[in-house]
Short mmCIF file of C-alpha atoms in Angstrom, two decimals:
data_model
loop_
_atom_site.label_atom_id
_atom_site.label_comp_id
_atom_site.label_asym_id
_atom_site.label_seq_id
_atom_site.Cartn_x
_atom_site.Cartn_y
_atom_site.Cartn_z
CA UNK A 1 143.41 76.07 152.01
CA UNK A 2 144.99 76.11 155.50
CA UNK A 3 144.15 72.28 155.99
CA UNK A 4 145.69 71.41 152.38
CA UNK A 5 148.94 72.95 153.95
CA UNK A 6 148.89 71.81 157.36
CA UNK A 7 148.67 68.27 155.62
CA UNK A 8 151.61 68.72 153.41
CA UNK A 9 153.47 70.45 156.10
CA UNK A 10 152.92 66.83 157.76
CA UNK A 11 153.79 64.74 155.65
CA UNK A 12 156.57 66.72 154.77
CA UNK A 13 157.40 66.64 158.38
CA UNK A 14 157.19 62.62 158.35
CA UNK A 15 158.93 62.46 155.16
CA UNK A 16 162.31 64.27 156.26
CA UNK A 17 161.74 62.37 160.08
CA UNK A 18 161.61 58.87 158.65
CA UNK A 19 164.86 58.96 155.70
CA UNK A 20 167.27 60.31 158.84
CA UNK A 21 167.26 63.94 157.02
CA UNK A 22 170.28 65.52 159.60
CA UNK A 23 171.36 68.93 157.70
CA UNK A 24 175.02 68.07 158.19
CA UNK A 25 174.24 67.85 161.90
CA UNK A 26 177.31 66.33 164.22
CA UNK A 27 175.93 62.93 165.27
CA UNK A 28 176.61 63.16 168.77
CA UNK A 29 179.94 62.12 168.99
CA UNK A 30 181.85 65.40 168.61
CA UNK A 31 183.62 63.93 165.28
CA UNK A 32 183.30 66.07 161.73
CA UNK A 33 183.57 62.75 160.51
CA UNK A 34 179.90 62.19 161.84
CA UNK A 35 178.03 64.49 159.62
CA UNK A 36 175.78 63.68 156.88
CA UNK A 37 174.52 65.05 154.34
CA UNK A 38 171.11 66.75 154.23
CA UNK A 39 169.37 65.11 150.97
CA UNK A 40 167.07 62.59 150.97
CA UNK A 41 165.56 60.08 147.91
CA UNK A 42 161.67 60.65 147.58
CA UNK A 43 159.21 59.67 145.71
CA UNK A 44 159.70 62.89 143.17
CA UNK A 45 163.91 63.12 143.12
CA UNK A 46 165.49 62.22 139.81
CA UNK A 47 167.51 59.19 139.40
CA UNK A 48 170.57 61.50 139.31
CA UNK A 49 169.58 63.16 142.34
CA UNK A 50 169.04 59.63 143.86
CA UNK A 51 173.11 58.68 142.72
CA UNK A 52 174.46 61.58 144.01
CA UNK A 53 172.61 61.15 147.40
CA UNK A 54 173.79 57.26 147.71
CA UNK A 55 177.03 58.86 146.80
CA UNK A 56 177.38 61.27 149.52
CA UNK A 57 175.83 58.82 152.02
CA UNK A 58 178.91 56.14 150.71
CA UNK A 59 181.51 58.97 151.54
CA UNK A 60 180.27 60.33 154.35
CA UNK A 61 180.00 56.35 155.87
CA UNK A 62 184.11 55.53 154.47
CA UNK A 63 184.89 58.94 156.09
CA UNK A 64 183.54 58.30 159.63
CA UNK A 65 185.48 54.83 158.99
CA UNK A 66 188.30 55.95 158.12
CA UNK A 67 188.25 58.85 160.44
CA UNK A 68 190.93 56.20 162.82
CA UNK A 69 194.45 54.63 162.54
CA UNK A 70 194.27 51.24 162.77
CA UNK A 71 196.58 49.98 165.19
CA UNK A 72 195.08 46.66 166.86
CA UNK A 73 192.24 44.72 164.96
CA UNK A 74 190.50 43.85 167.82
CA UNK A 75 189.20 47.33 168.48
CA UNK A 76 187.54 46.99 165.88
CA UNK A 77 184.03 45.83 164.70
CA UNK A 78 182.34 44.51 161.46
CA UNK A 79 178.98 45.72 159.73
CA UNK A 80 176.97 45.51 156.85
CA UNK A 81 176.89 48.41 154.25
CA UNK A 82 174.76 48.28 151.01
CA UNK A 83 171.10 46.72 150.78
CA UNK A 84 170.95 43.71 147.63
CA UNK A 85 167.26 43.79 146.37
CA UNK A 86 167.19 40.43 148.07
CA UNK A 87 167.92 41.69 151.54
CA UNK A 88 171.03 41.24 153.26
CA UNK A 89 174.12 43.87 153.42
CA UNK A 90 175.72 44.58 149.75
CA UNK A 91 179.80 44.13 151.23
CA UNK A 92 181.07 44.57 154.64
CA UNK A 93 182.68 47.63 156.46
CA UNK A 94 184.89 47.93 159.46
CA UNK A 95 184.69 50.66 162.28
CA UNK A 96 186.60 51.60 165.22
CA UNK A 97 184.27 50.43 168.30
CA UNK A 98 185.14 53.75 170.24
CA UNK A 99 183.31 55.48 167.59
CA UNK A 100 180.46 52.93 167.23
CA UNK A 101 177.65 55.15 168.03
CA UNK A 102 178.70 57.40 165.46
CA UNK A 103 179.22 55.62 162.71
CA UNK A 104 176.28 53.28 163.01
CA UNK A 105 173.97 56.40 162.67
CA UNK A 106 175.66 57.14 159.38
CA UNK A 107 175.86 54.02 158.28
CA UNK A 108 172.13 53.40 158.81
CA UNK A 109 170.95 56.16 156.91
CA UNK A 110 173.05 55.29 154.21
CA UNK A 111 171.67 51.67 154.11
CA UNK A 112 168.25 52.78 154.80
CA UNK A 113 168.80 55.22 151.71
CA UNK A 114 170.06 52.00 149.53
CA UNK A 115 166.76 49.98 150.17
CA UNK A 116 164.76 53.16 149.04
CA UNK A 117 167.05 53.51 145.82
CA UNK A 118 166.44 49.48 144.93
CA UNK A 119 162.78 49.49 146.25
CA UNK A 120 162.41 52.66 143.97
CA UNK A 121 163.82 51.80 140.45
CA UNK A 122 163.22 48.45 140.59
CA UNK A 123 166.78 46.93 141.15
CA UNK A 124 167.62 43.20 140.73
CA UNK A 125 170.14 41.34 141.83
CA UNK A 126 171.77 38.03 141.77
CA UNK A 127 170.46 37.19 145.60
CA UNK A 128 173.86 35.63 146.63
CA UNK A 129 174.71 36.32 150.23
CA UNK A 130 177.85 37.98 150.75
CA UNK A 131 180.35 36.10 152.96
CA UNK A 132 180.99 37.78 155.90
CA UNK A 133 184.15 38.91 157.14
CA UNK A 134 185.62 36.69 160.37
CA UNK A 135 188.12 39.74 162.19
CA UNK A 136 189.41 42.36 160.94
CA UNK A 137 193.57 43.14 161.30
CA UNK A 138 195.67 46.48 160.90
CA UNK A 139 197.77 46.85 157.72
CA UNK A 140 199.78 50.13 157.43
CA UNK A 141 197.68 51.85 159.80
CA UNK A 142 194.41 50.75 157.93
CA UNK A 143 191.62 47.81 158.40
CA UNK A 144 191.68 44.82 156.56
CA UNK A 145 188.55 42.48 156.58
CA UNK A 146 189.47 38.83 156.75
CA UNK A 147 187.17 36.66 155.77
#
């Protein structure tokens, strides 16, 4: 009985190690904005479950990105956000460089998070790349792709 739960203990170890579990943990930056939030898709969670995860990922990702006034587009930087079933980024998102480190944590787990949720259910998709974005300027104190 004690090896049936030191197994499960394991691989529940693995599981929460490998989808970027972080129990609202600050990401190392010092910024609230950092967080994220503790669930995880698995192989059991209901599709509901699995929404509201993505969904918490999404604002937790547009909060650490939003988290700065934008006052000179070239502080800032460009990445993908979103898996397609295909492969490749579902849009783009911009982010202050100061706070790279930061938000590039969140925003990996929350892309990691959308491969799981399309590898999962079964998602299609058109397989059209997205363009991506050439700079990004300040409008009213916010980012604006340009692409």
């Amino acid at each position: 009985m004690k090896k049936i739960i030191s197994v499960f203990a394991m691989l529940f170890l693995l599981t929460l190690l490998s989808a970027c579990k972080m129990e609202h943990m600050d990401m190392g930056c010092g910024d609230p904005a950092c967080s994220m939030p503790s669930d995880v898709i698995t192989t059991k969670s209901s599709k509901v479950f699995d929404q509201a995860v993505l969904k918490k990922l999404s604002d937790a990702v547009y909060l650490a990105s939003q988290s700065s006034s934008c006052q000179r587009g070239d502080q800032w930087g460009i990445a993908g956000i979103g898996a397609k079933p295909c492969g490749g980024p579902a849009g783009y998102i911009a982010y202050k460089k100061e706070n790279a480190e930061c938000f590039l944590k969140v925003l990996d787990c929350y892309n990691k998070q959308a491969q799981e949720y399309n590898r999962k259910y079964a998602i299609g998709s058109d397989c059209m790349v997205e363009p991506a974005p050439k700079s990004v300027v300040c409008e009213e104190g916010k980012p604006v792709l340009v692409y």
